PDB file with one MODEL, atoms N, CA, C and O in Angstrom:
MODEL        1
ATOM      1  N   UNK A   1      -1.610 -82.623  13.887  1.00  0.00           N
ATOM      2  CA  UNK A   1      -1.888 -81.208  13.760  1.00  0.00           C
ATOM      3  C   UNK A   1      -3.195 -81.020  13.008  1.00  0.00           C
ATOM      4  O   UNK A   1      -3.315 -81.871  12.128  1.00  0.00           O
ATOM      5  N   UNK A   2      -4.177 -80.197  13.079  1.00  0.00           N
ATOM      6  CA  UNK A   2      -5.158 -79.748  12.711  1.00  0.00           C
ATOM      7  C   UNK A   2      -4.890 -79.169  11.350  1.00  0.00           C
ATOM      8  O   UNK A   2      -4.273 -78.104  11.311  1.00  0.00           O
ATOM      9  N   UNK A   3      -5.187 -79.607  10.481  1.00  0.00           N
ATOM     10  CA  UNK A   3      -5.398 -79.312   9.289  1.00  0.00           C
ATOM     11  C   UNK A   3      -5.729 -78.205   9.070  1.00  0.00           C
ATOM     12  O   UNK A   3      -4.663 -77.758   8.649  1.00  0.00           O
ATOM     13  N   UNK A   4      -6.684 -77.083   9.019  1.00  0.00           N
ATOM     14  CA  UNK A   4      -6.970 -75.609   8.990  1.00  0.00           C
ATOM     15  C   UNK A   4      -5.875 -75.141  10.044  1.00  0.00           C
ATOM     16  O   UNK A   4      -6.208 -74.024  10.438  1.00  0.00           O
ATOM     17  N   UNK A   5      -4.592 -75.597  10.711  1.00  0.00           N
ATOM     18  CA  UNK A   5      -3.833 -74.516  11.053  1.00  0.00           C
ATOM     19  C   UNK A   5      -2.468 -74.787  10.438  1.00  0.00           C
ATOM     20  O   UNK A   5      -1.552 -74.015  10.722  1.00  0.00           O
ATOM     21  N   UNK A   6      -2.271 -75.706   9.707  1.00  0.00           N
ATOM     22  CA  UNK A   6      -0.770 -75.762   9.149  1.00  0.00           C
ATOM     23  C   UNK A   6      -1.524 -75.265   7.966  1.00  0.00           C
ATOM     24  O   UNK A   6      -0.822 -74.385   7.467  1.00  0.00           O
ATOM     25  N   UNK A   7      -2.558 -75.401   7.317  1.00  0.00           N
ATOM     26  CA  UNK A   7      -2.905 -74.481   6.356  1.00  0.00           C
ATOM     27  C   UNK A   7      -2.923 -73.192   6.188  1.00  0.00           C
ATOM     28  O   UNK A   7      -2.661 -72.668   5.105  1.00  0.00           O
ATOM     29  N   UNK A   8      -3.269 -72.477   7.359  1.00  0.00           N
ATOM     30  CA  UNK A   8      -2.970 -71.125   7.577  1.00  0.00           C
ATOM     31  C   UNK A   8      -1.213 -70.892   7.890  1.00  0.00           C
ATOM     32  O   UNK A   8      -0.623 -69.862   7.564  1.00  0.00           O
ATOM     33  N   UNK A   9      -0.723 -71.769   8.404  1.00  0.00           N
ATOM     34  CA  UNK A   9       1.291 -71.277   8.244  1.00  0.00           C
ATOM     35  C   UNK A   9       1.499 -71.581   7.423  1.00  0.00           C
ATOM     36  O   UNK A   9       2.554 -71.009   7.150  1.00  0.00           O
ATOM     37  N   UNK A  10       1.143 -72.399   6.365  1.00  0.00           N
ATOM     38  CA  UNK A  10       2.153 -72.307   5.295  1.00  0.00           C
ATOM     39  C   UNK A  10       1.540 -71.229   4.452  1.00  0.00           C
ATOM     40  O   UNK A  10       2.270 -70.700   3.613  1.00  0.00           O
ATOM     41  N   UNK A  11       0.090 -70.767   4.579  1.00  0.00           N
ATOM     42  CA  UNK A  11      -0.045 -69.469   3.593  1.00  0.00           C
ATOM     43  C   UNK A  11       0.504 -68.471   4.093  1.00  0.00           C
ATOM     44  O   UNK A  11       0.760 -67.642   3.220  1.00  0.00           O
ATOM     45  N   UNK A  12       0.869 -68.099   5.307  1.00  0.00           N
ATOM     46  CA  UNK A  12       1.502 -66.823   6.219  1.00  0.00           C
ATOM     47  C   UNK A  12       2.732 -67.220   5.750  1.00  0.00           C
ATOM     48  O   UNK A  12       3.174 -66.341   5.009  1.00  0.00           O
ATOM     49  N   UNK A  13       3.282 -67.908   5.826  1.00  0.00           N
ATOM     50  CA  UNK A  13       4.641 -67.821   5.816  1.00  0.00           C
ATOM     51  C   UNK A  13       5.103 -67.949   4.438  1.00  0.00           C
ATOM     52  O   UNK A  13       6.180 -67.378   4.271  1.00  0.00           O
ATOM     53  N   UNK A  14       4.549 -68.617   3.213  1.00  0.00           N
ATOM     54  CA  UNK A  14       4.359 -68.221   1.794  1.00  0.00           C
ATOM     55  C   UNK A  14       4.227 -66.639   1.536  1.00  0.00           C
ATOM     56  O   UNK A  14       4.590 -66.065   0.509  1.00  0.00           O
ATOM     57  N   UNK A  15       3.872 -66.282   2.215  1.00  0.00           N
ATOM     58  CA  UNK A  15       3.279 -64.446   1.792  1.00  0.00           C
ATOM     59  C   UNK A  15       3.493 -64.015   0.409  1.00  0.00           C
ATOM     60  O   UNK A  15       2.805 -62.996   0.477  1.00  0.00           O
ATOM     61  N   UNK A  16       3.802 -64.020  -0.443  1.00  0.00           N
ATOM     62  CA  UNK A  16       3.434 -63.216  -1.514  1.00  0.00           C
ATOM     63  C   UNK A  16       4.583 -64.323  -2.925  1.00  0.00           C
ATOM     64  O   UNK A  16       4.842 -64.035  -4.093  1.00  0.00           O
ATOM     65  N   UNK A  17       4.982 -65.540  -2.101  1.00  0.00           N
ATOM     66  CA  UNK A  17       5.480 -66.269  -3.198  1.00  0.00           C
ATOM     67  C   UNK A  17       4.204 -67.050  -3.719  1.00  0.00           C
ATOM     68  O   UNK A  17       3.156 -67.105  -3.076  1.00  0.00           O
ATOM     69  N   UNK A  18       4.411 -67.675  -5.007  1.00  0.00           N
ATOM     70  CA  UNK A  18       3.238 -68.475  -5.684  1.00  0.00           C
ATOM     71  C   UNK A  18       3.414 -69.645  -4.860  1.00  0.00           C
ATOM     72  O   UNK A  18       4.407 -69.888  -4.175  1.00  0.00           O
ATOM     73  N   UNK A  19       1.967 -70.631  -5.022  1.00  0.00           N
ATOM     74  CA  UNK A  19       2.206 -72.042  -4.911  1.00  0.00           C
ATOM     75  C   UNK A  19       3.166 -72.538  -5.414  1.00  0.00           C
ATOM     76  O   UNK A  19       4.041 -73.212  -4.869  1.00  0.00           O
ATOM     77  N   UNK A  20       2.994 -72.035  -7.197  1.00  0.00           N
ATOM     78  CA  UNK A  20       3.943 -72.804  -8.100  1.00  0.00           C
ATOM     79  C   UNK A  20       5.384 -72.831  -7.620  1.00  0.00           C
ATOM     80  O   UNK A  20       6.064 -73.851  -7.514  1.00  0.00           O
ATOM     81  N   UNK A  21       5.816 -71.441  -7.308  1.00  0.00           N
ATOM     82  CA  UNK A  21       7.317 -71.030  -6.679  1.00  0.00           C
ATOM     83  C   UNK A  21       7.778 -72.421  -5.587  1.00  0.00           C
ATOM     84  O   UNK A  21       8.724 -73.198  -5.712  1.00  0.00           O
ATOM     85  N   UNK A  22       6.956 -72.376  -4.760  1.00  0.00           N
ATOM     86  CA  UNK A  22       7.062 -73.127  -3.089  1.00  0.00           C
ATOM     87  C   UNK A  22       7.292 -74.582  -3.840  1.00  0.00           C
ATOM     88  O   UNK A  22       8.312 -75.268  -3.898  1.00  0.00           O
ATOM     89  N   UNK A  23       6.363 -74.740  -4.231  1.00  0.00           N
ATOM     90  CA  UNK A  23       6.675 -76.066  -5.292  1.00  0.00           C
ATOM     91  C   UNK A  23       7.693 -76.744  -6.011  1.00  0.00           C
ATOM     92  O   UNK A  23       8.123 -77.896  -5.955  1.00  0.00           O
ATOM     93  N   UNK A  24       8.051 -75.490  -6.883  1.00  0.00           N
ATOM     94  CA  UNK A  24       9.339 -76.234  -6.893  1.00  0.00           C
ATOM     95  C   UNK A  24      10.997 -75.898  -6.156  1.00  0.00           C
ATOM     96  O   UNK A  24      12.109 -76.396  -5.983  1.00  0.00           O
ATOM     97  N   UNK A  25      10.334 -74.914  -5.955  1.00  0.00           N
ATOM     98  CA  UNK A  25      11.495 -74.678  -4.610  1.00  0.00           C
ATOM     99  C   UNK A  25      11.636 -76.122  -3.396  1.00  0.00           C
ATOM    100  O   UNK A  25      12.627 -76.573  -2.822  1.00  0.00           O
ATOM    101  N   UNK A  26      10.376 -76.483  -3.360  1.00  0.00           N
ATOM    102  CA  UNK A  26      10.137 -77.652  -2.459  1.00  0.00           C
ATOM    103  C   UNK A  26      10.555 -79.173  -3.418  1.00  0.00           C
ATOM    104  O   UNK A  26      10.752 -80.279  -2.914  1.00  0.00           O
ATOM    105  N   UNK A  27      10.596 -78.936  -4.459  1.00  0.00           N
ATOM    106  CA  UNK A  27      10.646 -80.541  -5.110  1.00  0.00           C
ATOM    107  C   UNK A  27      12.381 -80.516  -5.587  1.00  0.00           C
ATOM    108  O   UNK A  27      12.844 -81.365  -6.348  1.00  0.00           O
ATOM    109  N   UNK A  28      13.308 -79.248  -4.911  1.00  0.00           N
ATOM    110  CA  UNK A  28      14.395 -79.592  -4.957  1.00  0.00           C
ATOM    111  C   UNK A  28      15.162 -80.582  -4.693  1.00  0.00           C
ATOM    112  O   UNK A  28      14.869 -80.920  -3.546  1.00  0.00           O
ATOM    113  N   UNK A  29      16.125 -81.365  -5.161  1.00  0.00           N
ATOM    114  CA  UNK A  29      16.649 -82.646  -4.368  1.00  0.00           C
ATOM    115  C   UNK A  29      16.156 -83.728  -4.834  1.00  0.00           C
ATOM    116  O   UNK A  29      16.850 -84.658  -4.424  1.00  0.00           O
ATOM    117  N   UNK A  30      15.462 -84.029  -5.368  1.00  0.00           N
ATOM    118  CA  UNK A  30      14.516 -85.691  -5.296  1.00  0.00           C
ATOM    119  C   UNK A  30      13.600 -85.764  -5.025  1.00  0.00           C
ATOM    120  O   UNK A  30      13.059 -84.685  -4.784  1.00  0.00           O
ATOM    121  N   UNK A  31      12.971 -86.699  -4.902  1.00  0.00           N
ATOM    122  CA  UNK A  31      11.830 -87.308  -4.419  1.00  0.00           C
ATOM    123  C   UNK A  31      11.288 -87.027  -2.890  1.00  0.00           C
ATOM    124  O   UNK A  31      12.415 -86.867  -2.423  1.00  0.00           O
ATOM    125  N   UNK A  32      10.751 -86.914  -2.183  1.00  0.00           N
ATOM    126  CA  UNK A  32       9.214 -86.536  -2.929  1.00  0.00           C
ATOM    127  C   UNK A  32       9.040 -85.397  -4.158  1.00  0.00           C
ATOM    128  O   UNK A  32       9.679 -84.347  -4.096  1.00  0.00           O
ATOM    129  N   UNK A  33       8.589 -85.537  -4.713  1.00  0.00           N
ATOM    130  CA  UNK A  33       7.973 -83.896  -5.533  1.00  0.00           C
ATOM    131  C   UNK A  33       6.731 -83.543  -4.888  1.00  0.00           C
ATOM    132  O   UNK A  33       5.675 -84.112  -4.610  1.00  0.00           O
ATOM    133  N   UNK A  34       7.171 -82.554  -4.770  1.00  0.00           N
ATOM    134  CA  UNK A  34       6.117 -81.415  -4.176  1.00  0.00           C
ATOM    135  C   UNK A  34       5.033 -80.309  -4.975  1.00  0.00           C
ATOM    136  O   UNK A  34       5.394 -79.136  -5.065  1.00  0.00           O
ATOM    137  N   UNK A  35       3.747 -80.716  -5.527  1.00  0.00           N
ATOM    138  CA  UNK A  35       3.295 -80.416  -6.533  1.00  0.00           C
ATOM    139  C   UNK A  35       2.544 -79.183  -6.221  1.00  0.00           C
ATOM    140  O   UNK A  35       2.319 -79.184  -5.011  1.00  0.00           O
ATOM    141  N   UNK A  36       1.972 -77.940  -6.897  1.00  0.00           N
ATOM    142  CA  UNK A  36       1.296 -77.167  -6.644  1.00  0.00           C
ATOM    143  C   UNK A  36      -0.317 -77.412  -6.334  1.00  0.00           C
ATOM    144  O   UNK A  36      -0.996 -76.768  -5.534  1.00  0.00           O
ATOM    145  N   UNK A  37      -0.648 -78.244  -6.970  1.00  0.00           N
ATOM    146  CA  UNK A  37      -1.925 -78.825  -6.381  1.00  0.00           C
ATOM    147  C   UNK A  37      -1.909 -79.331  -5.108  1.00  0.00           C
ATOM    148  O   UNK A  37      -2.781 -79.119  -4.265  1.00  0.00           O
ATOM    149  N   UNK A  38      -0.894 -80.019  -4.957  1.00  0.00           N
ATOM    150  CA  UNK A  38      -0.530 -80.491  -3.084  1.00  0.00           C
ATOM    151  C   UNK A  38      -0.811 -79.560  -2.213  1.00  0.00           C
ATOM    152  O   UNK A  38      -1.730 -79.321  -1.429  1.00  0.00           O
ATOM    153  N   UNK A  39       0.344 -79.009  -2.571  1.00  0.00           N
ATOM    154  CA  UNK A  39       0.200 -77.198  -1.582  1.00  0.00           C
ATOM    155  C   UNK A  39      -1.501 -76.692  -1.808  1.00  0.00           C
ATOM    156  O   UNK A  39      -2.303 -76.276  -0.972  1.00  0.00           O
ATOM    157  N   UNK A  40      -1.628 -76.879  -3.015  1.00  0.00           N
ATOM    158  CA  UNK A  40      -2.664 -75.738  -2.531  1.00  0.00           C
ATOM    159  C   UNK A  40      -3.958 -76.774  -1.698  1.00  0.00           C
ATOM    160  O   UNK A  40      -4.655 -76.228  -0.843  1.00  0.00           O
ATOM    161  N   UNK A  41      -4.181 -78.287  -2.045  1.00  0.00           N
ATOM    162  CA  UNK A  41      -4.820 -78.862  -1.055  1.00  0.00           C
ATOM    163  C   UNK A  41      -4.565 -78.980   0.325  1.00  0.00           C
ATOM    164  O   UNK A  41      -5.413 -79.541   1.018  1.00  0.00           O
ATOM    165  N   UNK A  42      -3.280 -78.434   0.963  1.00  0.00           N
ATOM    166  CA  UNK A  42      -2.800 -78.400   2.088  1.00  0.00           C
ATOM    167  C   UNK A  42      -3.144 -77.110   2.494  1.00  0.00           C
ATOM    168  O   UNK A  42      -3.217 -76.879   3.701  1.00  0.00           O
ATOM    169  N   UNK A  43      -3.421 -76.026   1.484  1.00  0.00           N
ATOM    170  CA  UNK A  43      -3.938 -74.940   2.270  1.00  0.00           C
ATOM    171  C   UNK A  43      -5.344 -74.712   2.305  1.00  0.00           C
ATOM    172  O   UNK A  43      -5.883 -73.767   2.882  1.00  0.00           O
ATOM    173  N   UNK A  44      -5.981 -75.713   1.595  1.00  0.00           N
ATOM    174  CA  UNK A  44      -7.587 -75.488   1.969  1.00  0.00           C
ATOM    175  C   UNK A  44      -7.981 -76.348   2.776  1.00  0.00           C
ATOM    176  O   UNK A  44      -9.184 -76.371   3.037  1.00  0.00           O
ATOM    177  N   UNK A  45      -6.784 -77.618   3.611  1.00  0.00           N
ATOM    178  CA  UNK A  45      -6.987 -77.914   4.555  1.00  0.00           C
ATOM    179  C   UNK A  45      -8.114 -79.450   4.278  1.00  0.00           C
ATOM    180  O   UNK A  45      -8.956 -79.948   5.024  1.00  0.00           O
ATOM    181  N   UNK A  46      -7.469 -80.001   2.340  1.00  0.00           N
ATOM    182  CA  UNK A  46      -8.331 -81.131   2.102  1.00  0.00           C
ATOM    183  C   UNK A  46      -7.442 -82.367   1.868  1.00  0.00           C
ATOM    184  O   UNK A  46      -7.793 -83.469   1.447  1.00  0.00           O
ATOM    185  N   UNK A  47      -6.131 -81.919   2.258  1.00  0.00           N
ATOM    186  CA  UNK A  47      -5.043 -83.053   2.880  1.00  0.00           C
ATOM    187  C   UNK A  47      -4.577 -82.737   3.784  1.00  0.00           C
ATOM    188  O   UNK A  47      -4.018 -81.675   4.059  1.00  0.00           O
ATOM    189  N   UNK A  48      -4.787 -83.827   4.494  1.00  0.00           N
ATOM    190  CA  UNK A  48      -4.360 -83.772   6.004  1.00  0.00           C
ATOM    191  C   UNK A  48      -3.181 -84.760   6.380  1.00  0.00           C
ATOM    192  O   UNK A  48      -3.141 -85.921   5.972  1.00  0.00           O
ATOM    193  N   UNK A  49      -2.189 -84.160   7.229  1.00  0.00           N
ATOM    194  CA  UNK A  49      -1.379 -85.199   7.757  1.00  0.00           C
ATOM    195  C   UNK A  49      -0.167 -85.382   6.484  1.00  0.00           C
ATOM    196  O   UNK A  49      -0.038 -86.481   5.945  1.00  0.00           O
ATOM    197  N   UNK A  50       0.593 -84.337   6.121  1.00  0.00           N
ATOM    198  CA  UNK A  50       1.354 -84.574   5.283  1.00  0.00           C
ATOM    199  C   UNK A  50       2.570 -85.950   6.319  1.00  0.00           C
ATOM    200  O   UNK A  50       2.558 -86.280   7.504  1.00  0.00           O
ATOM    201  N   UNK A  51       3.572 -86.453   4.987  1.00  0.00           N
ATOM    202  CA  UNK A  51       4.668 -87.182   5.358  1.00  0.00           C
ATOM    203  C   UNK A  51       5.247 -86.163   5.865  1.00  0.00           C
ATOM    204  O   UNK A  51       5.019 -85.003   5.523  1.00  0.00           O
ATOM    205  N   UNK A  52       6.307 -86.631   7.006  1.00  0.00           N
ATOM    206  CA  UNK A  52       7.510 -86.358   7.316  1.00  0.00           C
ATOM    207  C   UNK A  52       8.729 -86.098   6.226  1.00  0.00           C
ATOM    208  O   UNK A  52       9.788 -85.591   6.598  1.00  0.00           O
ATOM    209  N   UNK A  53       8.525 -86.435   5.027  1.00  0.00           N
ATOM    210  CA  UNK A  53       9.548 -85.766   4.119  1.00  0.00           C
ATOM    211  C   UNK A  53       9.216 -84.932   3.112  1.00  0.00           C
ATOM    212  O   UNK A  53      10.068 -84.733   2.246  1.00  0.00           O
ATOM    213  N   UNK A  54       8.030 -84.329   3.021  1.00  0.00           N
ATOM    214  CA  UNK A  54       6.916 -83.176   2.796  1.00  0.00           C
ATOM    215  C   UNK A  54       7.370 -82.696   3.534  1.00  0.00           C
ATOM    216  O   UNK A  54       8.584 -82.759   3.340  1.00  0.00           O
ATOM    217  N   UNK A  55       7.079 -82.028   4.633  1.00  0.00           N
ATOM    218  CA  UNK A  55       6.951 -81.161   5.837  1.00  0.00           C
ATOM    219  C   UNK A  55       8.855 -81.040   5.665  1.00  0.00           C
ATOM    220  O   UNK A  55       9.115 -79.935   5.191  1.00  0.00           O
ATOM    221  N   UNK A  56       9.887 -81.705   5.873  1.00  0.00           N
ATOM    222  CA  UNK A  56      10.877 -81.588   5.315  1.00  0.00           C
ATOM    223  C   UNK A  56      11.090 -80.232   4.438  1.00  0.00           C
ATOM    224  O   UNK A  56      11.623 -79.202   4.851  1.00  0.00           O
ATOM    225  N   UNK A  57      10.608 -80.435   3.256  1.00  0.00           N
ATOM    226  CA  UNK A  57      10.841 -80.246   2.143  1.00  0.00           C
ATOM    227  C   UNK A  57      10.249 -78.874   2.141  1.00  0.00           C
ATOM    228  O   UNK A  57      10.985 -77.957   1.778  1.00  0.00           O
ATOM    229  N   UNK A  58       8.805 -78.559   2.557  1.00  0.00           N
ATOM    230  CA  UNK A  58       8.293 -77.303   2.890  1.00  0.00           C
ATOM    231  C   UNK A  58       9.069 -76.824   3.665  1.00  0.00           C
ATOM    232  O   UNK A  58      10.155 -76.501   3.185  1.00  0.00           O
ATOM    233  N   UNK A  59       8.934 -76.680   4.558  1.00  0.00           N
ATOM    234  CA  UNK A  59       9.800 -76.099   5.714  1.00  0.00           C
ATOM    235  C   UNK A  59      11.236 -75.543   5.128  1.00  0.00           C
ATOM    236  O   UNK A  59      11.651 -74.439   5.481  1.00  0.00           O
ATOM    237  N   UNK A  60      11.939 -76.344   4.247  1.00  0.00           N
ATOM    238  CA  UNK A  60      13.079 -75.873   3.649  1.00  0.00           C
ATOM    239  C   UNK A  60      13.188 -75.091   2.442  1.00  0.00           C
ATOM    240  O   UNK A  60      14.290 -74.605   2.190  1.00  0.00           O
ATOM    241  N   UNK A  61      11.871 -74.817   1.366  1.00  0.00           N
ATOM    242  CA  UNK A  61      11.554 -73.992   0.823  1.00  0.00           C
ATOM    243  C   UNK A  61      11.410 -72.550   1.834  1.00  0.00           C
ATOM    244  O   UNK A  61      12.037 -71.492   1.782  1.00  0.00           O
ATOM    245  N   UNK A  62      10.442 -72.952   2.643  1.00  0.00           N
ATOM    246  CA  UNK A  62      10.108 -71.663   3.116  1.00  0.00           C
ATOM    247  C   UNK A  62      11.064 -71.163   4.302  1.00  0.00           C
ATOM    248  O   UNK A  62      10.899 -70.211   5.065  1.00  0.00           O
ATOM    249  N   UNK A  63      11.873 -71.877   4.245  1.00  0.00           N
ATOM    250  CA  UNK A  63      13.561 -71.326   5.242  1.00  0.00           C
ATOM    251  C   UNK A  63      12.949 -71.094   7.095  1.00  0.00           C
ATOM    252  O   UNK A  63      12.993 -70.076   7.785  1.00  0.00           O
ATOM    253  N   UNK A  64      12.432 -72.451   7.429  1.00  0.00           N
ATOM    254  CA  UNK A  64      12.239 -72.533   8.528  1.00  0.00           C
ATOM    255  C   UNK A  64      12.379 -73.766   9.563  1.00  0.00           C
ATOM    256  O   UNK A  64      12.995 -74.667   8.991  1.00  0.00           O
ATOM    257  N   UNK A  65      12.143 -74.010  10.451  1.00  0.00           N
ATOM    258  CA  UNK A  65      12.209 -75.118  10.679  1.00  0.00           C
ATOM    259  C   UNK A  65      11.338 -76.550  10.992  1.00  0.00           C
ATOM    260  O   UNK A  65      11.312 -76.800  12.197  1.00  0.00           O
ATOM    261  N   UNK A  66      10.905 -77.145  10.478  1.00  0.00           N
ATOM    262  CA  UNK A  66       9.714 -78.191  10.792  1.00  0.00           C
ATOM    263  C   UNK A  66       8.920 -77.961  11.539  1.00  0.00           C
ATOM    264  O   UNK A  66       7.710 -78.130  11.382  1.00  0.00           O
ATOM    265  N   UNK A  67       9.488 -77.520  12.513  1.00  0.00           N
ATOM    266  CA  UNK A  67       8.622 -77.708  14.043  1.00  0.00           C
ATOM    267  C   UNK A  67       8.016 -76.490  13.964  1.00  0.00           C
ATOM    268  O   UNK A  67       7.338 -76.385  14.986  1.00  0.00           O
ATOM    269  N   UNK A  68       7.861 -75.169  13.051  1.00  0.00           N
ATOM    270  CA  UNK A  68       7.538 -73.834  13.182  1.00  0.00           C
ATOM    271  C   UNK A  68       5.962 -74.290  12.121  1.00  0.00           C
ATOM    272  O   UNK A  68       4.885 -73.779  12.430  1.00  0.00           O
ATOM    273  N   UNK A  69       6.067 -75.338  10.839  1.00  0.00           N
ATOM    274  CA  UNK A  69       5.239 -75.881  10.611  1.00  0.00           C
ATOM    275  C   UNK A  69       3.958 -76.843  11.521  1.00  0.00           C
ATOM    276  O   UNK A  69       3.112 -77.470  10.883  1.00  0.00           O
ATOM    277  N   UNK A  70       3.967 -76.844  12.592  1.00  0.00           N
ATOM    278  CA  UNK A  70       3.433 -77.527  13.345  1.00  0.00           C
ATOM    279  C   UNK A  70       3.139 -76.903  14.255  1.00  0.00           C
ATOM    280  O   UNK A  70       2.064 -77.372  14.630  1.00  0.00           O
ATOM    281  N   UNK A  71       3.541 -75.748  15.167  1.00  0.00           N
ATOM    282  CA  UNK A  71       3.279 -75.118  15.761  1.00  0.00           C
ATOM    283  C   UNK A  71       1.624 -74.568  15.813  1.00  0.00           C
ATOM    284  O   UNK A  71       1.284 -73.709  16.626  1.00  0.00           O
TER     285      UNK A  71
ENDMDL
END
């Protein structure tokens, strides 16, 4: 996936929660932790290619399903 467009869904679909929020909403459960610096390098599109248990983990913060991340 193109980096400047999962950057733009996870800020659309974040809408008015913080990084920090998504963060640890996302580092629920274990490991991975999901850091606010992460996120926010994922939304300026200067990490690319998150893991499969990232994208997990987002996706389940933001109450959707993986594949809506990728889209």
């Amino acid at each position: 996936m193109a980096p400047r467009k999962l950057a733009k869904v996870i800020r659309e679909l974040r809408g008015e929660m913080t990084q920090e929020r998504l963060a640890k909403l996302a580092s629920r459960g274990g490991p991975p932790k999901v850091t606010r610096s992460y996120i926010a390098l994922l939304e300026t599109g200067r990490k690319r290619n998150p893991s499969v248990p990232i994208l997990r983990k987002l996706a389940r913060a933001l109450g959707v399903p993986v594949g809506e991340l990728l889209e």
